[in-house]
mmCIF file of C-alpha atoms in Angstrom:
data_model
loop_
_atom_site.group_PDB
_atom_site.id
_atom_site.type_symbol
_atom_site.label_atom_id
_atom_site.label_comp_id
_atom_site.label_asym_id
_atom_site.label_seq_id
_atom_site.Cartn_x
_atom_site.Cartn_y
_atom_site.Cartn_z
ATOM 1 C CA UNK A 11 -9.272 -20.100 14.018
ATOM 2 C CA UNK A 12 -10.087 -20.757 10.407
ATOM 3 C CA UNK A 13 -11.080 -18.243 7.783
ATOM 4 C CA UNK A 14 -13.902 -16.008 8.923
ATOM 5 C CA UNK A 15 -15.960 -13.815 6.630
ATOM 6 C CA UNK A 16 -18.884 -12.797 8.810
ATOM 7 C CA UNK A 17 -18.133 -13.536 12.452
ATOM 8 C CA UNK A 18 -15.700 -10.678 12.780
ATOM 9 C CA UNK A 19 -17.741 -8.105 10.911
ATOM 10 C CA UNK A 20 -17.383 -4.624 12.394
ATOM 11 C CA UNK A 21 -21.106 -4.039 12.264
ATOM 12 C CA UNK A 22 -20.665 -1.519 9.497
ATOM 13 C CA UNK A 23 -23.606 -1.309 7.128
ATOM 14 C CA UNK A 24 -22.561 0.338 3.928
ATOM 15 C CA UNK A 25 -24.686 3.426 3.282
ATOM 16 C CA UNK A 26 -26.055 4.314 -0.104
ATOM 17 C CA UNK A 27 -23.114 5.122 -2.327
ATOM 18 C CA UNK A 28 -22.279 8.786 -1.781
ATOM 19 C CA UNK A 29 -21.936 11.279 -4.586
ATOM 20 C CA UNK A 30 -18.204 11.462 -5.227
ATOM 21 C CA UNK A 31 -16.518 14.837 -5.738
ATOM 22 C CA UNK A 32 -16.007 15.743 -9.335
ATOM 23 C CA UNK A 33 -12.849 14.149 -10.705
ATOM 24 C CA UNK A 34 -10.235 16.892 -11.238
ATOM 25 C CA UNK A 35 -9.554 17.787 -14.870
ATOM 26 C CA UNK A 36 -6.020 17.940 -16.207
ATOM 27 C CA UNK A 37 -4.926 20.855 -18.407
ATOM 28 C CA UNK A 38 -2.902 19.244 -21.265
ATOM 29 C CA UNK A 39 -0.776 22.372 -21.534
ATOM 30 C CA UNK A 40 0.267 22.274 -17.849
ATOM 31 C CA UNK A 41 3.598 20.568 -17.111
ATOM 32 C CA UNK A 42 3.377 17.208 -15.265
ATOM 33 C CA UNK A 43 5.514 17.062 -12.102
ATOM 34 C CA UNK A 44 7.620 13.876 -11.952
ATOM 35 C CA UNK A 45 8.866 13.026 -8.489
ATOM 36 C CA UNK A 46 11.782 10.642 -8.867
ATOM 37 C CA UNK A 47 13.306 8.727 -5.980
ATOM 38 C CA UNK A 48 16.928 8.447 -7.102
ATOM 39 C CA UNK A 49 17.475 5.508 -4.703
ATOM 40 C CA UNK A 50 14.433 3.423 -5.833
ATOM 41 C CA UNK A 51 14.359 0.404 -8.108
ATOM 42 C CA UNK A 52 16.860 -0.869 -10.640
ATOM 43 C CA UNK A 53 16.884 2.141 -12.995
ATOM 44 C CA UNK A 54 19.606 4.792 -12.954
ATOM 45 C CA UNK A 55 18.714 8.474 -13.078
ATOM 46 C CA UNK A 56 19.956 9.076 -16.644
ATOM 47 C CA UNK A 57 17.884 6.200 -18.029
ATOM 48 C CA UNK A 58 14.816 7.410 -16.162
ATOM 49 C CA UNK A 59 15.250 10.945 -17.451
ATOM 50 C CA UNK A 60 15.662 9.758 -21.061
ATOM 51 C CA UNK A 61 12.592 7.575 -20.873
ATOM 52 C CA UNK A 62 10.360 10.323 -19.494
ATOM 53 C CA UNK A 63 11.668 13.003 -21.861
ATOM 54 C CA UNK A 64 11.152 10.701 -24.875
ATOM 55 C CA UNK A 65 7.558 10.010 -23.853
ATOM 56 C CA UNK A 66 6.841 13.710 -23.368
ATOM 57 C CA UNK A 67 8.316 14.634 -26.763
ATOM 58 C CA UNK A 68 6.316 11.939 -28.519
ATOM 59 C CA UNK A 69 3.059 13.201 -27.018
ATOM 60 C CA UNK A 70 3.770 16.910 -27.314
ATOM 61 C CA UNK A 71 3.467 17.304 -23.524
ATOM 62 C CA UNK A 72 5.758 19.070 -21.034
ATOM 63 C CA UNK A 73 6.995 18.021 -17.627
ATOM 64 C CA UNK A 74 9.302 18.912 -14.758
ATOM 65 C CA UNK A 75 11.619 16.229 -13.372
ATOM 66 C CA UNK A 76 12.216 16.515 -9.629
ATOM 67 C CA UNK A 77 14.979 14.156 -8.508
ATOM 68 C CA UNK A 78 15.117 13.718 -4.741
ATOM 69 C CA UNK A 79 16.686 11.538 -2.091
ATOM 70 C CA UNK A 80 14.465 9.495 0.274
ATOM 71 C CA UNK A 81 14.909 11.908 3.261
ATOM 72 C CA UNK A 82 13.526 14.805 1.155
ATOM 73 C CA UNK A 83 10.846 12.854 -0.698
ATOM 74 C CA UNK A 84 7.880 13.829 1.507
ATOM 75 C CA UNK A 85 8.723 17.567 1.394
ATOM 76 C CA UNK A 86 9.238 17.565 -2.366
ATOM 77 C CA UNK A 87 5.967 15.645 -2.874
ATOM 78 C CA UNK A 88 4.028 18.124 -0.717
ATOM 79 C CA UNK A 89 5.346 21.120 -2.661
ATOM 80 C CA UNK A 90 4.710 19.447 -5.991
ATOM 81 C CA UNK A 91 1.140 18.504 -5.027
ATOM 82 C CA UNK A 92 0.334 22.127 -4.188
ATOM 83 C CA UNK A 93 1.761 23.243 -7.527
ATOM 84 C CA UNK A 94 -0.081 20.509 -9.466
ATOM 85 C CA UNK A 95 -3.424 21.415 -7.880
ATOM 86 C CA UNK A 96 -2.928 25.071 -8.735
ATOM 87 C CA UNK A 97 -1.961 24.298 -12.321
ATOM 88 C CA UNK A 98 -4.676 21.638 -12.911
ATOM 89 C CA UNK A 99 -1.841 19.192 -13.502
ATOM 90 C CA UNK A 100 -0.678 15.964 -11.832
ATOM 91 C CA UNK A 101 2.155 14.679 -9.677
ATOM 92 C CA UNK A 102 3.783 11.524 -10.939
ATOM 93 C CA UNK A 103 5.537 9.070 -8.588
ATOM 94 C CA UNK A 104 8.559 7.372 -10.173
ATOM 95 C CA UNK A 105 9.750 4.490 -7.969
ATOM 96 C CA UNK A 106 8.518 1.556 -5.893
ATOM 97 C CA UNK A 107 5.564 1.204 -3.554
ATOM 98 C CA UNK A 108 7.286 3.242 -0.844
ATOM 99 C CA UNK A 109 7.866 6.161 -3.189
ATOM 100 C CA UNK A 110 4.319 5.868 -4.516
ATOM 101 C CA UNK A 111 3.004 5.957 -0.918
ATOM 102 C CA UNK A 112 4.839 9.241 -0.149
ATOM 103 C CA UNK A 113 3.509 10.915 -3.293
ATOM 104 C CA UNK A 114 0.018 9.548 -2.677
ATOM 105 C CA UNK A 115 0.045 11.019 0.847
ATOM 106 C CA UNK A 116 0.650 14.462 -0.615
ATOM 107 C CA UNK A 117 -1.705 14.078 -3.609
ATOM 108 C CA UNK A 118 -4.562 12.739 -1.416
ATOM 109 C CA UNK A 119 -4.176 15.562 1.121
ATOM 110 C CA UNK A 120 -4.108 18.225 -1.616
ATOM 111 C CA UNK A 121 -6.789 16.663 -3.807
ATOM 112 C CA UNK A 122 -4.678 16.714 -6.976
ATOM 113 C CA UNK A 123 -4.350 14.032 -9.632
ATOM 114 C CA UNK A 124 -1.595 11.457 -9.387
ATOM 115 C CA UNK A 125 0.206 9.242 -11.889
ATOM 116 C CA UNK A 126 2.646 6.354 -11.445
ATOM 117 C CA UNK A 127 5.775 5.113 -13.297
ATOM 118 C CA UNK A 128 6.605 1.973 -11.299
ATOM 119 C CA UNK A 129 10.236 1.005 -10.679
ATOM 120 C CA UNK A 130 10.014 -1.224 -7.600
ATOM 121 C CA UNK A 131 10.432 -4.954 -7.007
ATOM 122 C CA UNK A 132 6.806 -6.002 -6.669
ATOM 123 C CA UNK A 133 4.840 -2.932 -7.861
ATOM 124 C CA UNK A 134 1.546 -4.199 -6.383
ATOM 125 C CA UNK A 135 -0.215 -0.888 -6.594
ATOM 126 C CA UNK A 136 0.614 -0.246 -10.231
ATOM 127 C CA UNK A 137 -0.100 -3.796 -11.340
ATOM 128 C CA UNK A 138 -3.484 -3.869 -9.607
ATOM 129 C CA UNK A 139 -4.512 -0.791 -11.604
ATOM 130 C CA UNK A 140 -3.265 -2.020 -14.924
ATOM 131 C CA UNK A 141 -0.227 0.236 -15.092
ATOM 132 C CA UNK A 142 2.606 -1.597 -16.963
ATOM 133 C CA UNK A 143 6.011 -2.188 -15.397
ATOM 134 C CA UNK A 144 7.707 -1.139 -18.614
ATOM 135 C CA UNK A 145 8.524 2.563 -18.321
ATOM 136 C CA UNK A 146 7.612 3.403 -21.939
ATOM 137 C CA UNK A 147 4.292 1.649 -21.712
ATOM 138 C CA UNK A 148 3.525 3.183 -18.301
ATOM 139 C CA UNK A 149 4.253 6.620 -19.774
ATOM 140 C CA UNK A 150 1.680 5.976 -22.482
ATOM 141 C CA UNK A 151 -0.903 5.206 -19.834
ATOM 142 C CA UNK A 152 0.053 8.394 -17.995
ATOM 143 C CA UNK A 153 -0.254 10.583 -21.092
ATOM 144 C CA UNK A 154 -3.328 9.044 -22.686
ATOM 145 C CA UNK A 155 -5.618 7.975 -19.833
ATOM 146 C CA UNK A 156 -7.798 9.895 -17.412
ATOM 147 C CA UNK A 157 -7.872 10.102 -13.569
ATOM 148 C CA UNK A 158 -10.099 7.603 -11.759
ATOM 149 C CA UNK A 159 -11.061 7.600 -8.048
ATOM 150 C CA UNK A 160 -9.525 4.670 -6.145
ATOM 151 C CA UNK A 161 -9.876 3.570 -2.528
ATOM 152 C CA UNK A 162 -7.316 4.648 0.047
ATOM 153 C CA UNK A 163 -6.725 3.115 3.482
ATOM 154 C CA UNK A 164 -5.789 5.249 6.494
ATOM 155 C CA UNK A 165 -3.824 4.409 9.659
ATOM 156 C CA UNK A 166 -4.031 7.324 12.049
ATOM 157 C CA UNK A 167 -4.547 9.616 9.020
ATOM 158 C CA UNK A 168 -1.501 8.162 7.274
ATOM 159 C CA UNK A 169 -2.360 6.925 3.766
ATOM 160 C CA UNK A 170 -1.654 3.363 2.686
ATOM 161 C CA UNK A 171 -2.396 1.994 -0.745
ATOM 162 C CA UNK A 172 -1.317 -1.669 -0.584
ATOM 163 C CA UNK A 173 -1.140 -2.765 3.066
ATOM 164 C CA UNK A 174 -0.413 -1.789 6.645
ATOM 165 C CA UNK A 175 0.687 -4.101 9.429
ATOM 166 C CA UNK A 176 2.299 -4.510 12.827
ATOM 167 C CA UNK A 177 4.215 -7.322 14.500
ATOM 168 C CA UNK A 178 6.073 -9.833 12.388
ATOM 169 C CA UNK A 179 5.509 -8.236 9.020
ATOM 170 C CA UNK A 180 7.366 -4.953 9.766
ATOM 171 C CA UNK A 181 10.292 -7.059 11.040
ATOM 172 C CA UNK A 182 10.239 -9.029 7.801
ATOM 173 C CA UNK A 183 10.353 -5.801 5.790
ATOM 174 C CA UNK A 184 13.303 -4.443 7.737
ATOM 175 C CA UNK A 185 15.247 -7.685 7.236
ATOM 176 C CA UNK A 186 14.360 -7.672 3.550
ATOM 177 C CA UNK A 187 15.717 -4.169 3.080
ATOM 178 C CA UNK A 188 18.919 -5.161 4.867
ATOM 179 C CA UNK A 189 19.312 -8.149 2.508
ATOM 180 C CA UNK A 190 18.560 -6.031 -0.551
ATOM 181 C CA UNK A 191 21.236 -3.544 0.451
ATOM 182 C CA UNK A 192 23.744 -6.367 0.713
ATOM 183 C CA UNK A 193 22.704 -8.679 -2.124
ATOM 184 C CA UNK A 194 20.661 -6.497 -4.500
ATOM 185 C CA UNK A 195 16.965 -6.094 -5.299
ATOM 186 C CA UNK A 196 15.217 -9.221 -6.549
ATOM 187 C CA UNK A 197 12.327 -11.446 -5.586
ATOM 188 C CA UNK A 198 14.759 -14.291 -4.779
ATOM 189 C CA UNK A 199 16.539 -12.059 -2.247
ATOM 190 C CA UNK A 200 13.200 -10.963 -0.794
ATOM 191 C CA UNK A 201 12.112 -14.595 -0.385
ATOM 192 C CA UNK A 202 15.409 -15.581 1.257
ATOM 193 C CA UNK A 203 15.105 -12.713 3.703
ATOM 194 C CA UNK A 204 11.560 -13.836 4.581
ATOM 195 C CA UNK A 205 12.863 -17.334 5.360
ATOM 196 C CA UNK A 206 15.479 -16.036 7.779
ATOM 197 C CA UNK A 207 12.946 -13.776 9.528
ATOM 198 C CA UNK A 208 10.290 -16.469 9.920
ATOM 199 C CA UNK A 209 12.735 -18.978 11.324
ATOM 200 C CA UNK A 210 13.851 -16.528 14.025
ATOM 201 C CA UNK A 211 12.296 -15.556 17.373
ATOM 202 C CA UNK A 212 8.969 -13.665 17.255
ATOM 203 C CA UNK A 213 7.419 -11.523 19.930
ATOM 204 C CA UNK A 214 3.664 -12.029 20.307
ATOM 205 C CA UNK A 215 1.429 -8.975 20.150
ATOM 206 C CA UNK A 216 -1.194 -8.687 22.878
ATOM 207 C CA UNK A 217 -3.939 -6.521 21.377
ATOM 208 C CA UNK A 218 -7.377 -5.171 22.046
ATOM 209 C CA UNK A 219 -9.312 -4.740 18.840
ATOM 210 C CA UNK A 220 -12.524 -2.697 18.608
ATOM 211 C CA UNK A 221 -14.786 -2.784 15.545
ATOM 212 C CA UNK A 222 -18.144 -1.151 16.083
ATOM 213 C CA UNK A 223 -19.624 -2.694 19.215
ATOM 214 C CA UNK A 224 -17.356 -5.757 18.966
ATOM 215 C CA UNK A 225 -14.368 -5.723 21.348
ATOM 216 C CA UNK A 226 -11.861 -8.571 21.498
ATOM 217 C CA UNK A 227 -8.566 -9.285 23.275
ATOM 218 C CA UNK A 228 -6.157 -11.509 21.422
ATOM 219 C CA UNK A 229 -2.557 -12.627 21.001
ATOM 220 C CA UNK A 230 -1.004 -12.847 17.547
ATOM 221 C CA UNK A 231 2.459 -12.605 15.951
ATOM 222 C CA UNK A 232 1.161 -10.192 13.306
ATOM 223 C CA UNK A 233 -1.808 -8.149 12.231
ATOM 224 C CA UNK A 234 -2.003 -7.398 8.494
ATOM 225 C CA UNK A 235 -4.436 -5.010 6.804
ATOM 226 C CA UNK A 236 -4.811 -5.302 3.027
ATOM 227 C CA UNK A 237 -6.064 -2.802 0.477
ATOM 228 C CA UNK A 238 -4.706 -4.474 -2.645
ATOM 229 C CA UNK A 239 -6.610 -7.093 -4.608
ATOM 230 C CA UNK A 240 -3.590 -8.548 -6.380
ATOM 231 C CA UNK A 241 -1.603 -9.170 -3.222
ATOM 232 C CA UNK A 242 -4.553 -10.726 -1.380
ATOM 233 C CA UNK A 243 -5.453 -12.980 -4.317
ATOM 234 C CA UNK A 244 -1.841 -14.088 -4.827
ATOM 235 C CA UNK A 245 -1.660 -15.613 -1.361
ATOM 236 C CA UNK A 246 -5.167 -17.097 -1.593
ATOM 237 C CA UNK A 247 -7.243 -14.865 0.736
ATOM 238 C CA UNK A 248 -10.929 -14.657 -0.135
ATOM 239 C CA UNK A 249 -11.139 -11.292 1.600
ATOM 240 C CA UNK A 250 -10.021 -9.652 -1.630
ATOM 241 C CA UNK A 251 -13.731 -9.294 -2.329
ATOM 242 C CA UNK A 252 -13.973 -6.924 0.685
ATOM 243 C CA UNK A 253 -12.477 -4.188 -1.442
ATOM 244 C CA UNK A 254 -15.496 -4.302 -3.760
ATOM 245 C CA UNK A 255 -17.653 -3.407 -0.741
ATOM 246 C CA UNK A 256 -15.631 -0.368 0.246
ATOM 247 C CA UNK A 257 -13.929 -2.235 3.115
ATOM 248 C CA UNK A 258 -10.407 -3.261 4.102
ATOM 249 C CA UNK A 259 -9.264 -6.854 4.621
ATOM 250 C CA UNK A 260 -7.735 -7.932 7.929
ATOM 251 C CA UNK A 261 -5.552 -10.985 8.536
ATOM 252 C CA UNK A 262 -4.325 -12.415 11.864
ATOM 253 C CA UNK A 263 -2.309 -15.505 12.758
ATOM 254 C CA UNK A 264 -2.723 -17.830 15.713
ATOM 255 C CA UNK A 265 0.507 -17.982 17.818
ATOM 256 C CA UNK A 266 2.633 -20.690 16.164
ATOM 257 C CA UNK A 267 6.231 -21.892 16.021
ATOM 258 C CA UNK A 268 8.908 -21.178 13.435
ATOM 259 C CA UNK A 269 8.341 -24.355 11.383
ATOM 260 C CA UNK A 270 4.608 -23.721 11.235
ATOM 261 C CA UNK A 271 5.348 -20.157 10.164
ATOM 262 C CA UNK A 272 7.546 -21.499 7.383
ATOM 263 C CA UNK A 273 4.715 -23.753 6.262
ATOM 264 C CA UNK A 274 2.432 -20.706 6.054
ATOM 265 C CA UNK A 275 4.984 -18.941 3.874
ATOM 266 C CA UNK A 276 4.963 -21.911 1.514
ATOM 267 C CA UNK A 277 1.163 -21.948 1.486
ATOM 268 C CA UNK A 278 1.174 -18.270 0.624
ATOM 269 C CA UNK A 279 3.539 -18.865 -2.292
ATOM 270 C CA UNK A 280 1.136 -21.507 -3.611
ATOM 271 C CA UNK A 281 -1.913 -19.260 -3.138
ATOM 272 C CA UNK A 282 -3.558 -21.331 -0.408
ATOM 273 C CA UNK A 283 -2.850 -19.248 2.722
ATOM 274 C CA UNK A 284 -6.567 -18.690 3.367
ATOM 275 C CA UNK A 285 -7.161 -22.414 3.779
ATOM 276 C CA UNK A 286 -4.829 -22.735 6.808
ATOM 277 C CA UNK A 287 -6.648 -23.167 10.145
ATOM 278 C CA UNK A 288 -4.075 -20.890 11.850
ATOM 279 C CA UNK A 289 -5.071 -17.957 9.646
ATOM 280 C CA UNK A 290 -8.084 -15.723 10.439
ATOM 281 C CA UNK A 291 -9.293 -13.194 7.906
ATOM 282 C CA UNK A 292 -12.105 -10.678 8.048
ATOM 283 C CA UNK A 293 -13.299 -7.419 6.523
ATOM 284 C CA UNK A 294 -14.059 -4.082 8.159
ATOM 285 C CA UNK A 295 -14.577 -0.385 7.496
ATOM 286 C CA UNK A 296 -13.057 0.972 10.697
ATOM 287 C CA UNK A 297 -10.996 -0.773 13.381
ATOM 288 C CA UNK A 298 -9.249 0.509 16.506
ATOM 289 C CA UNK A 299 -6.197 -1.405 17.764
ATOM 290 C CA UNK A 300 -4.667 -0.903 21.219
ATOM 291 C CA UNK A 301 -1.719 -2.713 22.784
ATOM 292 C CA UNK A 302 -2.690 -4.414 26.059
ATOM 293 C CA UNK A 303 0.876 -3.927 27.246
ATOM 294 C CA UNK A 304 2.387 -0.441 26.969
ATOM 295 C CA UNK A 305 5.396 -1.493 24.898
ATOM 296 C CA UNK A 306 7.630 1.344 23.802
ATOM 297 C CA UNK A 307 5.775 3.957 25.772
ATOM 298 C CA UNK A 308 2.661 3.516 23.609
ATOM 299 C CA UNK A 309 4.599 3.674 20.341
ATOM 300 C CA UNK A 310 4.121 0.809 17.868
ATOM 301 C CA UNK A 311 6.310 -0.257 14.942
ATOM 302 C CA UNK A 312 4.095 -0.169 11.845
ATOM 303 C CA UNK A 313 4.701 -0.977 8.210
ATOM 304 C CA UNK A 314 2.750 0.573 5.389
ATOM 305 C CA UNK A 315 3.435 0.055 1.655
ATOM 306 C CA UNK A 316 6.905 -1.330 2.317
ATOM 307 C CA UNK A 317 7.994 1.478 4.681
ATOM 308 C CA UNK A 318 8.523 1.007 8.422
ATOM 309 C CA UNK A 319 7.840 3.706 11.013
ATOM 310 C CA UNK A 320 6.867 4.179 14.669
ATOM 311 C CA UNK A 321 3.362 5.464 15.440
ATOM 312 C CA UNK A 322 1.507 6.388 18.574
ATOM 313 C CA UNK A 323 -1.161 3.969 19.812
ATOM 314 C CA UNK A 324 -4.075 3.495 19.622
ATOM 315 C CA UNK A 325 -4.025 2.731 15.880
ATOM 316 C CA UNK A 326 -7.129 3.488 13.883
ATOM 317 C CA UNK A 327 -7.433 1.662 10.540
ATOM 318 C CA UNK A 328 -10.204 2.838 8.262
ATOM 319 C CA UNK A 329 -11.250 3.530 4.690
ATOM 320 C CA UNK A 330 -10.649 7.121 3.713
ATOM 321 C CA UNK A 331 -13.883 9.029 3.113
ATOM 322 C CA UNK A 332 -12.293 10.563 -0.018
ATOM 323 C CA UNK A 333 -10.556 8.769 -2.855
ATOM 324 C CA UNK A 334 -7.190 9.212 -4.524
ATOM 325 C CA UNK A 335 -7.473 10.381 -8.136
ATOM 326 C CA UNK A 336 -5.197 8.066 -10.100
ATOM 327 C CA UNK A 337 -4.414 8.162 -13.836
ATOM 328 C CA UNK A 338 -5.119 4.612 -14.969
ATOM 329 C CA UNK A 339 -6.616 2.729 -17.892
ATOM 330 C CA UNK A 340 -10.396 2.503 -18.188
ATOM 331 C CA UNK A 341 -12.075 -0.790 -17.390
ATOM 332 C CA UNK A 342 -13.181 -2.999 -20.217
ATOM 333 C CA UNK A 343 -16.782 -1.783 -19.978
ATOM 334 C CA UNK A 344 -15.675 1.830 -20.102
ATOM 335 C CA UNK A 345 -16.471 2.537 -16.454
ATOM 336 C CA UNK A 346 -14.414 5.119 -14.649
ATOM 337 C CA UNK A 347 -14.110 3.146 -11.426
ATOM 338 C CA UNK A 348 -15.208 4.011 -7.929
ATOM 339 C CA UNK A 349 -13.596 4.820 -4.608
ATOM 340 C CA UNK A 350 -14.491 1.422 -3.177
ATOM 341 C CA UNK A 351 -12.673 -0.451 -5.886
ATOM 342 C CA UNK A 352 -9.576 -1.067 -3.749
ATOM 343 C CA UNK A 353 -5.972 -0.243 -4.363
#
């Protein structure tokens, strides 16, 4: 297949850059709403509370700490986003990429400002936007910086910030979580879990993909959609530049065996995945994906930002017409960013 940059274009011609809605202002006197996933990351609740309270005291700001379990996270985030919008405040996600996704879903829908205190294993979203992994430093960003519009991807109206996928990648994530539960959270454990998954049996996806007027039937073990520059660049995919054009990056694999899959994993770890002739990458603004076989009654297992769920086909991947307003450092030239900058 090779790496494609033009042949699979969706025919989208970027219009003149639209006038973005005015970035919401934050009232410094309004309490920030911290949504804390008690089950996320390597930090216990008492340490997290102390770090946040110390940062608030040092800056003379106030905040409300909302500790929640994963099964209540979405509901708590929705309620907090409504409150933050009314108060001209912000919701702050404290956790890994999955926690950040749940809070972003609520903040994006409500149109309120969002902040991040990362506590996950990889923290792709936070790292891409210059938010430190250290809690004290991340709190300084949160309390000193201003909201900036950033690009959001949608899959059937569900927000994703880092990536979305179907096929092999969701299976890999499920196995990784099982290994983390048993052996702890670390990148070594994540890599070991990936090895076990890739060396196992893989079901091939038979898909029909529509992008603009281009329709294609194909078979692939996985379809991966990226919206994060750091992750794409780490594995060596040139399509990271698609984010600068207000697009998403797509990656597909030719059907291959377990050993070839292992070789791709190694290439990805060395940042040369895009050079493999079994990897096909492209960029798009909107794409419709339909299974050619009605597996699961039309329901498809999908992963987005580290979480796995079932969704009803067809699946529509697209760039959201409105950005997420994220508190992040300014760029070196003082620019405030743009919605097409990628997550």
